[in-house]
Amino acid sequence: MSAVNDTNYNPAVFLLTGIPGLEDVHLWISIIFCLMYVFSIVGNSVILFIIKIDPSLHEPMYIFLSMLAVTDLGLLIATVPTILSVYLFNSREISLNACFAQLFFIHLLKCSESSVLLLMAFDRFIAIRNLLRYASILTLPRISKMGLVCVLRAVAVILPIPFLLQRFQYCQSNVLSHSYCINQEVMKLACSDIRVNSICGLFITVLTVGLDSLLIFLSYAMILKTVLSITSYAACLRALNTCVSHLCAVLLFYMPVTGLSVIHRLGEGSSPLFQTVQGYSYLLLSLLMNPVVYSVKSKQLCGRIIREFIK
């Protein structure tokens, strides 16, 4: 009888987890997360502010960069306060509805970021392949429609996830291995059959991250083909240099996403510490590094930021 009761037990909360084995230094770790949080917020906000006030930056490349900064800010707001509450106040409890809402926004914004990176790859392809028609192809209304399609696609594919999770009964083992909620973690705590959710999650991953990464790869294959046909070595280098910052952003996004997906599906025997570090890389690495990469590699943006701060 007790076994039946345990199986049907539906906890009111999930318990978030910090870095295992380092509970004694969680306060010091929280300082690192605070610094990362402030740096990322300031970095992305500065990029948005500079692009807004400088008419010379109202170009497709910088508009797409603004979209990327907005998704990064959304991810920071949706996740880092929860992480800080775990490390600063040992506040580990999160209600089921709050957890479902958080994982919805995390996956929604991650999907949107993947779409924006694809649009940026398309932008670089048009700029190199058809420079004379660049401004006429990527007009502001067209860019707005592309951004809207990305958001609608993300909502359409991610919206079923929290509803699928809500129909489950959850066991007494309600401890998550991260200090934030994601679908792969939550569905493993269900007492019910999760095959539908696993198939749905795999389908969503292939439809979003898989498809986007394939299209980005094809875009760069065509870019490389175009660049190699340029006779001038200096012009060839200039064309490739415009893609460096975007390539860095792609690697910073897709490598942690792929790593975390592999760990959750195949890495059952990996250490909890490694899983936790990989989870933070998935969430925070691109948020922290994107402002640095684009500020350093874009001379026009970097120069405008420097002039603004000097002024």
Coordinates of C-alpha atoms in Angstrom, one line a residue:
M1 CA 0.0 0.0 0.0
S2 CA 2.8 2.4 0.8
A3 CA 4.5 1.6 -2.5
V4 CA 1.4 2.7 -4.3
N5 CA 1.2 5.9 -2.3
D6 CA 4.8 6.7 -3.1
T7 CA 4.2 6.1 -6.8
N8 CA 1.2 8.4 -6.9
Y9 CA 2.8 11.1 -4.7
N10 CA 2.9 14.4 -6.6
P11 CA 5.3 16.9 -4.9
A12 CA 4.4 20.5 -4.7
V13 CA 7.9 21.6 -5.4
F14 CA 11.2 20.5 -7.1
L15 CA 14.5 21.0 -5.3
L16 CA 17.2 22.7 -7.3
T17 CA 20.9 21.8 -6.8
G18 CA 24.1 23.8 -6.7
I19 CA 27.5 22.4 -7.6
P20 CA 27.8 19.0 -5.8
G21 CA 30.6 18.7 -3.3
L22 CA 31.2 22.5 -3.1
E23 CA 28.3 23.4 -0.7
D24 CA 30.7 25.0 1.7
V25 CA 31.9 27.6 -0.9
H26 CA 28.5 28.3 -2.5
L27 CA 28.6 31.9 -1.2
W28 CA 31.9 32.5 -3.0
I29 CA 30.6 30.9 -6.1
S30 CA 27.6 33.2 -6.0
I31 CA 30.0 36.2 -6.3
I32 CA 31.2 34.7 -9.6
F33 CA 27.7 34.3 -10.8
C34 CA 26.8 37.8 -9.7
L35 CA 29.8 39.2 -11.7
M36 CA 28.8 37.2 -14.7
Y37 CA 25.2 38.3 -14.4
V38 CA 26.1 42.0 -14.2
F39 CA 28.7 41.8 -17.0
S40 CA 26.3 40.0 -19.3
I41 CA 23.4 42.4 -18.6
V42 CA 25.7 45.5 -19.1
G43 CA 27.4 44.1 -22.2
N44 CA 24.2 43.2 -24.0
S45 CA 22.5 46.4 -22.9
V46 CA 25.4 48.5 -24.1
I47 CA 25.2 46.8 -27.5
L48 CA 21.5 47.5 -27.8
F49 CA 22.0 51.1 -26.7
I50 CA 24.8 51.8 -29.1
I51 CA 23.0 50.3 -32.1
K52 CA 19.9 52.3 -31.2
I53 CA 21.6 55.7 -31.0
D54 CA 24.0 55.3 -33.9
P55 CA 22.2 55.6 -37.3
S56 CA 25.2 54.1 -39.1
L57 CA 24.6 50.9 -37.2
H58 CA 21.1 50.5 -38.5
E59 CA 22.2 47.8 -40.9
P60 CA 20.9 44.2 -41.2
M61 CA 23.9 42.7 -39.5
Y62 CA 23.5 45.0 -36.4
I63 CA 19.7 44.5 -36.3
F64 CA 20.3 40.7 -36.1
L65 CA 22.9 41.4 -33.4
S66 CA 20.2 43.3 -31.5
M67 CA 17.9 40.3 -31.7
L68 CA 20.7 38.1 -30.4
A69 CA 21.2 40.5 -27.5
V70 CA 17.5 40.6 -26.6
T71 CA 17.3 36.8 -26.5
D72 CA 20.5 36.7 -24.3
L73 CA 18.9 39.3 -21.9
G74 CA 15.7 37.2 -21.8
L75 CA 17.7 34.1 -20.8
L76 CA 19.6 36.0 -18.1
I77 CA 16.4 37.4 -16.6
A78 CA 14.6 33.9 -16.7
T79 CA 17.4 31.9 -15.1
V80 CA 20.2 33.7 -13.2
P81 CA 17.9 35.0 -10.3
T82 CA 17.0 31.4 -9.6
I83 CA 20.6 30.3 -9.7
L84 CA 21.7 33.1 -7.4
S85 CA 18.9 32.3 -4.9
V86 CA 20.3 28.8 -4.6
Y87 CA 23.9 29.9 -4.0
L88 CA 23.2 33.1 -1.9
F89 CA 20.2 32.0 0.2
N90 CA 20.2 28.2 -0.2
S91 CA 16.6 28.7 -1.5
R92 CA 16.3 25.4 -3.4
E93 CA 12.6 25.0 -3.7
I94 CA 10.7 25.9 -6.9
S95 CA 7.0 25.1 -7.5
L96 CA 5.9 22.9 -10.3
N97 CA 4.2 25.7 -12.2
A98 CA 7.2 28.1 -11.8
C99 CA 9.5 25.3 -12.9
F100 CA 7.4 24.6 -16.0
A101 CA 7.3 28.3 -16.8
Q102 CA 11.1 28.6 -16.5
L103 CA 11.9 25.7 -18.7
F104 CA 9.4 27.0 -21.3
F105 CA 11.2 30.3 -21.5
I106 CA 14.6 28.7 -21.5
H107 CA 13.8 26.4 -24.4
L108 CA 11.8 29.2 -26.2
L109 CA 14.7 31.6 -26.0
K110 CA 17.3 29.0 -26.9
C111 CA 15.3 28.0 -29.9
S112 CA 14.9 31.7 -30.8
E113 CA 18.7 32.2 -30.4
S114 CA 19.4 29.3 -32.8
S115 CA 17.0 30.9 -35.3
V116 CA 18.8 34.3 -35.0
L117 CA 22.2 32.7 -35.6
L118 CA 20.7 31.1 -38.8
L119 CA 19.5 34.5 -39.9
M120 CA 22.9 36.0 -39.2
A121 CA 24.5 33.3 -41.4
F122 CA 22.0 34.1 -44.2
D123 CA 22.9 37.8 -43.7
R124 CA 26.6 37.0 -44.2
F125 CA 25.8 34.9 -47.2
I126 CA 23.9 37.7 -48.9
A127 CA 26.6 40.3 -47.9
I128 CA 29.3 38.2 -49.6
R129 CA 27.4 36.6 -52.4
N130 CA 25.3 39.6 -53.6
L131 CA 26.7 42.8 -52.0
L132 CA 25.2 45.2 -54.6
R133 CA 21.7 44.0 -53.7
Y134 CA 22.3 43.5 -50.0
A135 CA 20.3 46.5 -48.8
S136 CA 17.4 45.8 -51.2
I137 CA 17.1 42.2 -50.2
L138 CA 17.4 42.6 -46.4
T139 CA 15.0 45.5 -45.9
L140 CA 13.7 46.4 -42.4
P141 CA 10.2 45.1 -43.1
R142 CA 11.6 41.8 -44.4
I143 CA 13.9 41.5 -41.4
S144 CA 11.0 42.2 -39.0
K145 CA 9.0 39.4 -40.7
M146 CA 11.9 37.0 -40.4
G147 CA 12.3 37.8 -36.7
L148 CA 8.5 37.3 -36.2
V149 CA 8.7 33.9 -38.0
C150 CA 11.5 32.8 -35.7
V151 CA 9.5 33.7 -32.6
L152 CA 6.4 32.0 -33.9
R153 CA 8.3 28.9 -34.8
A154 CA 9.9 28.8 -31.3
V155 CA 6.5 29.2 -29.6
A156 CA 4.9 26.5 -31.8
V157 CA 7.5 23.8 -31.1
I158 CA 8.1 24.6 -27.4
L159 CA 4.6 25.3 -26.2
P160 CA 3.6 21.6 -25.9
I161 CA 6.5 20.8 -23.5
P162 CA 5.1 22.2 -20.2
F163 CA 1.6 20.8 -21.0
L164 CA 3.1 17.3 -21.6
L165 CA 5.0 17.6 -18.3
Q166 CA 1.9 18.7 -16.4
R167 CA 0.0 15.5 -17.0
F168 CA 2.6 13.4 -15.2
Q169 CA 2.7 12.3 -11.6
Y170 CA 6.1 12.9 -10.0
C171 CA 7.9 10.7 -7.5
Q172 CA 9.3 11.5 -4.1
S173 CA 12.7 11.8 -5.7
N174 CA 12.1 15.4 -6.8
V175 CA 15.7 16.7 -6.8
L176 CA 17.0 18.3 -10.0
S177 CA 20.7 18.1 -10.8
H178 CA 20.9 21.8 -11.9
S179 CA 19.9 25.1 -10.3
Y180 CA 17.4 25.8 -13.0
C181 CA 14.7 23.8 -14.8
I182 CA 15.0 22.2 -18.2
N183 CA 12.8 19.6 -19.9
Q184 CA 15.4 16.7 -20.0
E185 CA 15.8 17.0 -16.2
V186 CA 12.2 17.3 -15.1
M187 CA 10.7 14.5 -17.2
K188 CA 13.2 12.0 -15.7
L189 CA 11.5 12.6 -12.3
A190 CA 8.1 11.4 -13.6
C191 CA 6.7 8.1 -12.4
S192 CA 4.8 7.7 -15.6
D193 CA 5.9 6.5 -19.1
I194 CA 8.0 9.3 -20.7
R195 CA 8.5 7.8 -24.1
V196 CA 6.1 10.3 -25.7
N197 CA 8.1 13.2 -24.1
S198 CA 11.4 11.7 -25.2
I199 CA 10.3 11.3 -28.8
C200 CA 8.8 14.8 -28.7
G201 CA 12.0 16.3 -27.2
L202 CA 14.1 14.5 -29.9
F203 CA 11.8 15.8 -32.6
I204 CA 12.0 19.3 -31.3
T205 CA 15.8 19.2 -31.1
V206 CA 16.1 17.9 -34.7
L207 CA 13.6 20.4 -36.0
T208 CA 15.3 23.4 -34.3
V209 CA 18.9 23.0 -33.4
G210 CA 19.6 20.2 -35.9
L211 CA 17.9 21.9 -38.8
D212 CA 19.4 25.3 -38.0
S213 CA 22.9 24.0 -37.6
L214 CA 22.6 22.1 -41.0
L215 CA 21.4 25.3 -42.8
I216 CA 24.2 27.3 -41.1
F217 CA 26.7 24.7 -42.4
L218 CA 25.3 24.9 -45.9
S219 CA 25.4 28.7 -45.8
Y220 CA 29.1 28.7 -44.9
A221 CA 29.8 26.1 -47.5
M222 CA 28.3 28.5 -50.1
I223 CA 30.1 31.4 -48.6
L224 CA 33.4 29.5 -48.8
K225 CA 32.8 28.6 -52.4
T226 CA 32.1 32.3 -53.2
V227 CA 35.1 33.5 -51.3
L228 CA 37.5 31.1 -53.0
S229 CA 36.4 32.4 -56.4
I230 CA 37.6 35.9 -55.4
T231 CA 40.9 36.5 -57.2
S232 CA 42.2 39.2 -54.8
Y233 CA 43.8 37.6 -51.7
A234 CA 43.1 40.8 -49.6
A235 CA 39.5 40.9 -50.6
C236 CA 39.2 37.2 -49.8
L237 CA 40.5 37.8 -46.3
R238 CA 38.3 40.8 -45.7
A239 CA 35.2 38.7 -46.7
L240 CA 36.2 35.9 -44.3
N241 CA 37.0 38.4 -41.5
T242 CA 33.4 39.6 -41.5
C243 CA 32.3 36.0 -40.6
V244 CA 34.7 35.4 -37.7
S245 CA 32.5 36.9 -35.0
H246 CA 29.4 35.0 -36.2
L247 CA 31.4 31.7 -36.4
C248 CA 32.5 32.2 -32.8
A249 CA 28.9 32.8 -31.7
V250 CA 27.8 29.7 -33.5
L251 CA 30.4 27.6 -31.8
L252 CA 29.7 29.1 -28.4
F253 CA 26.0 28.2 -28.8
Y254 CA 26.0 24.8 -30.5
M255 CA 28.9 23.1 -28.7
P256 CA 27.4 23.3 -25.2
V257 CA 23.9 22.6 -26.5
T258 CA 25.1 19.4 -28.2
G259 CA 27.2 18.4 -25.2
L260 CA 24.3 18.7 -22.8
S261 CA 22.0 16.8 -25.1
V262 CA 24.5 14.0 -25.4
I263 CA 25.0 13.9 -21.6
H264 CA 21.3 13.6 -20.9
R265 CA 20.7 10.9 -23.5
L266 CA 23.9 8.9 -23.3
G267 CA 26.0 10.0 -20.3
E268 CA 24.2 8.3 -17.4
G269 CA 27.6 7.3 -15.9
S270 CA 29.2 10.7 -16.1
S271 CA 30.1 12.5 -12.8
P272 CA 27.5 14.9 -11.3
L273 CA 30.2 17.7 -11.3
F274 CA 30.8 17.3 -15.0
Q275 CA 27.0 17.4 -15.7
T276 CA 26.6 20.5 -13.6
V277 CA 29.5 22.3 -15.4
Q278 CA 28.2 21.3 -18.8
G279 CA 24.8 22.6 -17.7
Y280 CA 26.2 26.0 -16.8
S281 CA 28.1 26.1 -20.1
Y282 CA 24.9 25.4 -22.0
L283 CA 23.1 28.2 -20.2
L284 CA 25.7 30.9 -19.6
L285 CA 28.7 30.6 -22.0
S286 CA 27.2 32.2 -25.0
L287 CA 25.4 34.9 -22.9
L288 CA 28.8 35.9 -21.4
M289 CA 30.9 35.8 -24.5
N290 CA 28.6 37.1 -27.3
P291 CA 29.0 40.8 -26.2
V292 CA 32.8 40.3 -26.0
V293 CA 33.1 38.6 -29.4
Y294 CA 31.0 41.1 -31.3
S295 CA 32.5 44.2 -29.5
V296 CA 36.0 43.1 -30.2
K297 CA 35.6 41.8 -33.8
S298 CA 33.3 44.6 -35.1
K299 CA 35.6 47.6 -35.5
Q300 CA 32.6 49.9 -36.2
L301 CA 30.7 48.8 -33.1
C302 CA 33.9 48.7 -30.9
G303 CA 34.9 52.2 -32.0
R304 CA 31.4 53.6 -31.3
I305 CA 31.4 52.1 -27.8
I306 CA 34.8 53.5 -27.0
R307 CA 33.8 57.0 -28.3
E308 CA 30.6 56.9 -26.2
F309 CA 32.4 56.0 -23.0
I310 CA 35.1 58.6 -23.6
K311 CA 32.4 61.2 -24.2

